[in-house]
Coordinates of C-alpha atoms in Angstrom, one line a residue:
W200 CA -1.9 -32.5 -9.2
R201 CA -1.4 -29.9 -11.9
S202 CA 0.4 -32.6 -13.7
I203 CA 0.4 -36.0 -12.0
R204 CA 3.5 -36.7 -14.0
C205 CA 5.4 -34.0 -12.2
R206 CA 3.6 -33.4 -8.9
T207 CA 2.7 -35.9 -6.2
D208 CA 1.6 -33.4 -3.6
P209 CA -1.2 -34.7 -1.5
P210 CA -4.6 -33.2 -1.8
P211 CA -5.5 -30.3 0.5
T212 CA -5.6 -31.4 4.2
E213 CA -9.3 -30.4 4.6
V214 CA -10.3 -32.5 1.6
R215 CA -8.4 -35.5 2.9
A216 CA -10.0 -35.3 6.3
R217 CA -13.5 -34.8 5.1
S218 CA -13.9 -36.5 1.7
L219 CA -11.0 -38.7 0.8
A220 CA -10.5 -42.3 2.2
A221 CA -7.3 -43.0 0.2
A222 CA -5.3 -41.8 -2.8
H223 CA -2.7 -43.7 -4.8
L224 CA -0.5 -42.8 -7.7
I225 CA 0.6 -45.5 -10.1
R226 CA 2.6 -45.5 -13.3
L227 CA 1.8 -48.0 -16.0
P228 CA 4.6 -48.6 -18.6
A229 CA 2.9 -49.3 -21.9
N230 CA 5.0 -52.4 -22.5
V231 CA 3.8 -54.3 -19.4
P232 CA 0.9 -56.6 -20.3
P233 CA -2.2 -56.7 -18.1
W234 CA -3.2 -56.8 -15.4
T235 CA -1.5 -54.6 -12.7
D236 CA -2.8 -54.7 -9.2
T237 CA -3.2 -51.1 -7.9
G238 CA -3.0 -52.2 -4.3
M239 CA -6.4 -50.6 -3.6
R240 CA -9.4 -52.6 -2.6
F241 CA -13.0 -51.4 -2.7
A242 CA -16.3 -52.4 -1.2
K243 CA -19.5 -52.5 -3.1
G244 CA -20.9 -49.0 -3.3
D245 CA -17.6 -47.1 -2.9
E246 CA -17.1 -44.2 -5.2
V247 CA -13.8 -43.9 -7.0
T248 CA -12.2 -41.4 -9.4
I249 CA -9.5 -42.1 -11.9
L250 CA -7.4 -39.2 -13.2
A251 CA -5.0 -40.2 -15.9
E252 CA -2.5 -38.8 -18.4
G253 CA 0.2 -40.0 -20.7
R254 CA 0.2 -42.2 -23.8
A255 CA 0.8 -45.7 -25.0
I256 CA 3.0 -45.2 -28.1
V257 CA 2.7 -47.7 -30.9
S258 CA 4.9 -45.8 -33.4
V259 CA 6.7 -42.6 -33.0
E260 CA 7.4 -42.3 -36.7
A261 CA 3.8 -42.7 -37.7
G262 CA 2.5 -40.6 -34.7
L263 CA 0.4 -43.5 -33.4
A264 CA -0.4 -43.3 -29.7
S265 CA -3.3 -44.0 -27.4
R266 CA -4.5 -41.8 -24.6
P267 CA -6.1 -43.2 -21.4
R268 CA -9.6 -42.8 -22.8
Y269 CA -8.8 -45.7 -25.2
A270 CA -5.8 -47.4 -23.7
L271 CA -6.6 -47.6 -20.0
W272 CA -8.9 -50.4 -18.8
A273 CA -10.0 -51.4 -15.4
R274 CA -11.6 -54.4 -13.6
L275 CA -12.6 -55.3 -10.0
G276 CA -12.0 -58.5 -8.2
G277 CA -10.0 -60.1 -11.0
R278 CA -13.0 -60.6 -13.3
G279 CA -15.2 -58.7 -15.7
P280 CA -17.0 -56.9 -17.0
I281 CA -13.9 -54.9 -17.8
W282 CA -14.3 -51.2 -18.7
T283 CA -12.7 -48.0 -19.9
G284 CA -13.7 -44.4 -19.4
T285 CA -15.1 -42.2 -22.2
R286 CA -12.4 -39.6 -21.4
D287 CA -9.0 -39.5 -19.7
T288 CA -10.8 -39.1 -16.4
Q289 CA -13.6 -41.1 -15.0
S290 CA -15.6 -41.8 -11.8
F291 CA -17.5 -44.9 -10.9
R292 CA -19.4 -46.7 -8.1
A293 CA -18.0 -50.2 -7.3
D294 CA -20.6 -52.8 -8.2
R295 CA -18.9 -55.4 -6.0
D296 CA -16.1 -56.0 -3.5
G297 CA -12.6 -56.4 -4.9
A298 CA -9.2 -55.2 -5.7
L299 CA -8.9 -52.7 -8.5
E300 CA -6.6 -53.8 -11.4
L301 CA -5.6 -51.6 -14.4
A302 CA -4.4 -52.6 -17.8
I303 CA -2.9 -51.0 -21.0
Y304 CA -4.9 -52.2 -24.0
N305 CA -3.0 -53.4 -27.0
G306 CA -4.7 -55.5 -29.7
E307 CA -7.9 -57.2 -28.7
W308 CA -9.6 -58.7 -25.7
K309 CA -10.8 -62.3 -25.9
S310 CA -13.4 -62.1 -23.1
P311 CA -15.2 -59.5 -20.9
D312 CA -13.2 -60.9 -18.0
G313 CA -10.0 -59.3 -19.5
V314 CA -8.4 -62.3 -21.1
L315 CA -6.1 -61.2 -24.0
A316 CA -6.7 -62.4 -27.5
T317 CA -3.4 -60.7 -28.5
P318 CA -0.1 -62.4 -27.8
I319 CA 1.6 -61.0 -24.7
E320 CA 4.8 -60.6 -26.9
A321 CA 3.0 -57.8 -28.8
Y322 CA 3.5 -55.5 -25.8
A323 CA 7.2 -55.5 -26.2
G324 CA 6.9 -53.0 -29.1
L325 CA 5.1 -50.4 -27.1
T326 CA 6.7 -47.4 -25.4
G327 CA 5.5 -44.6 -23.2
E328 CA 3.5 -44.8 -20.0
I329 CA 0.3 -43.7 -18.4
D330 CA 0.2 -42.1 -15.0
V331 CA -2.9 -42.8 -12.9
L332 CA -4.1 -41.1 -9.7
I333 CA -6.8 -43.1 -8.0
L334 CA -9.0 -41.4 -5.5
H335 CA -11.2 -43.4 -3.0
W336 CA -13.9 -41.2 -1.7
R337 CA -15.7 -41.4 1.7
G338 CA -18.9 -40.2 0.1
E339 CA -19.8 -39.1 -3.4
A340 CA -17.1 -38.5 -6.0
R341 CA -18.7 -35.3 -7.3
D342 CA -18.6 -33.7 -3.8
G343 CA -15.0 -34.7 -3.2
L344 CA -13.9 -33.3 -6.5
A345 CA -15.8 -30.1 -5.9
G346 CA -14.0 -29.8 -2.6
I347 CA -10.6 -30.1 -4.3
E348 CA -11.7 -27.5 -6.9
R349 CA -12.5 -25.1 -4.2
A350 CA -9.3 -25.7 -2.2
A351 CA -7.0 -25.9 -5.1
P352 CA -8.6 -24.2 -8.2
G353 CA -7.2 -24.7 -11.6
E354 CA -6.1 -28.3 -11.4
P355 CA -6.9 -29.4 -15.0
L356 CA -7.7 -33.1 -14.4
V357 CA -10.1 -32.3 -11.6
A358 CA -11.7 -29.6 -13.7
A359 CA -12.0 -32.1 -16.6
E360 CA -13.7 -34.7 -14.5
L361 CA -16.2 -32.2 -13.1
A362 CA -16.9 -31.0 -16.6
R363 CA -17.5 -34.6 -17.7
M364 CA -19.9 -35.2 -14.9
A365 CA -21.8 -32.0 -15.7
N366 CA -22.1 -33.0 -19.4
P367 CA -22.1 -36.8 -19.6
A368 CA -22.0 -38.5 -23.0
V369 CA -25.3 -39.9 -24.1
R370 CA -25.1 -42.5 -26.8
P371 CA -27.9 -42.7 -29.4
A372 CA -30.9 -44.6 -28.1
G373 CA -31.0 -48.2 -28.9
W374 CA -27.3 -48.4 -29.8
N375 CA -24.4 -49.9 -27.9
Y376 CA -20.7 -49.7 -28.2
L377 CA -18.8 -52.8 -29.1
W378 CA -17.6 -54.1 -25.7
F379 CA -14.0 -54.9 -26.6
L380 CA -13.3 -51.4 -27.9
G381 CA -14.9 -49.8 -24.9
Q382 CA -17.2 -47.0 -24.2
S383 CA -16.7 -43.7 -26.0
E384 CA -18.1 -40.3 -26.8
T385 CA -17.5 -40.7 -30.5
F386 CA -21.1 -41.0 -31.5
R387 CA -24.1 -38.9 -30.4
T388 CA -27.6 -38.1 -31.6
L389 CA -28.0 -35.1 -33.9
R390 CA -30.6 -33.7 -36.2
S391 CA -29.9 -33.7 -39.9
R392 CA -30.5 -30.6 -42.0
D393 CA -33.8 -32.0 -43.2
G394 CA -34.9 -32.4 -39.6
G395 CA -34.7 -36.2 -39.5
P396 CA -32.6 -38.2 -36.9
S397 CA -29.0 -38.8 -37.5
I398 CA -25.9 -39.8 -35.6
G399 CA -22.9 -37.5 -35.4
C400 CA -19.4 -39.0 -35.3
V401 CA -16.4 -37.0 -33.9
T402 CA -13.3 -38.9 -33.0
D403 CA -10.7 -37.4 -30.7
D404 CA -7.8 -39.8 -30.0
D405 CA -10.3 -42.6 -29.8
V406 CA -11.6 -45.7 -31.6
A407 CA -15.2 -46.8 -31.4
I408 CA -17.8 -49.0 -33.1
L409 CA -21.5 -48.5 -32.5
R410 CA -24.0 -51.2 -33.1
R411 CA -27.6 -52.3 -32.6
P412 CA -29.6 -55.5 -33.2
V413 CA -32.0 -55.5 -36.2
S414 CA -34.7 -58.1 -36.9
L415 CA -36.5 -58.0 -40.2
P416 CA -37.3 -60.4 -43.0
L417 CA -34.7 -60.5 -45.8
G418 CA -35.8 -60.9 -49.4
P419 CA -34.5 -60.0 -52.9
D420 CA -35.9 -56.5 -52.6
T421 CA -34.5 -55.8 -49.1
E422 CA -32.3 -52.7 -49.1
I423 CA -30.3 -50.9 -46.4
A424 CA -29.3 -47.4 -47.3
W425 CA -27.5 -44.6 -45.5
R426 CA -25.8 -41.3 -46.2
W427 CA -22.5 -39.9 -45.0
R428 CA -21.7 -36.2 -44.6
V429 CA -17.9 -36.0 -44.2
T430 CA -16.4 -32.7 -43.4
S431 CA -12.8 -33.9 -43.4
L432 CA -10.8 -37.2 -43.4
P433 CA -8.6 -37.9 -40.4
S434 CA -5.6 -38.6 -42.5
A435 CA -4.0 -37.3 -45.7
K436 CA -2.5 -40.7 -46.4
P437 CA -4.2 -43.3 -48.7
E438 CA -6.5 -45.7 -46.9
D439 CA -4.9 -48.8 -48.6
Q440 CA -1.9 -48.6 -46.2
L441 CA -2.0 -50.8 -43.2
L442 CA -1.7 -47.9 -40.6
C443 CA -4.5 -46.0 -42.3
H444 CA -6.8 -48.8 -43.7
D445 CA -9.4 -48.4 -41.0
Y446 CA -10.1 -44.7 -41.0

């Protein structure tokens, strides 16, 4: 638990008896294309926690790798909508009956059901793996995690998920994340120095696009204007290189 890569000890006995219906540890090699059946099936309303660590490595030389918050996707019952967590840990309530499947994301999705737009052959170039601990709760995930925290304090992934629950990401009102890049905590509502509304953007091993519909008449005098306040660029390399062109 302290590192699911190194420890597979079961959760404390009292937690298993009172709160946990099942637990399963699975390793996802990054070069295996989706989808992988976890062997766990859930009923509508079940609460589930996913604790993950590791990386899907695109290039060791360039330092390009994806953490679970971006690379790890899930779906229930073999259909969408597919989803990813906003951090490396997540909890959810099943919205239907079905088997839980997990995937490593590489390239682009074609549909919200999890059909790939990227050729499967593209996975061959990935290295690394992501280890995933799936916890199926008898009751609420928050209560079960709190029980683990009391019985075995200091487990970082459990603490991280409890912290996420206590301070959930709230995206700017009226905006939505582009579905095929997944949910994120990259953007959040802020107040600018002049007191007006603004959107803050902080990326931590993640990729995100925020969007909203706009309906207005367009004419020769129509203008769209915005201002950026950039404290630092995420790369020292020029943005006309393929690996850096999108930053």
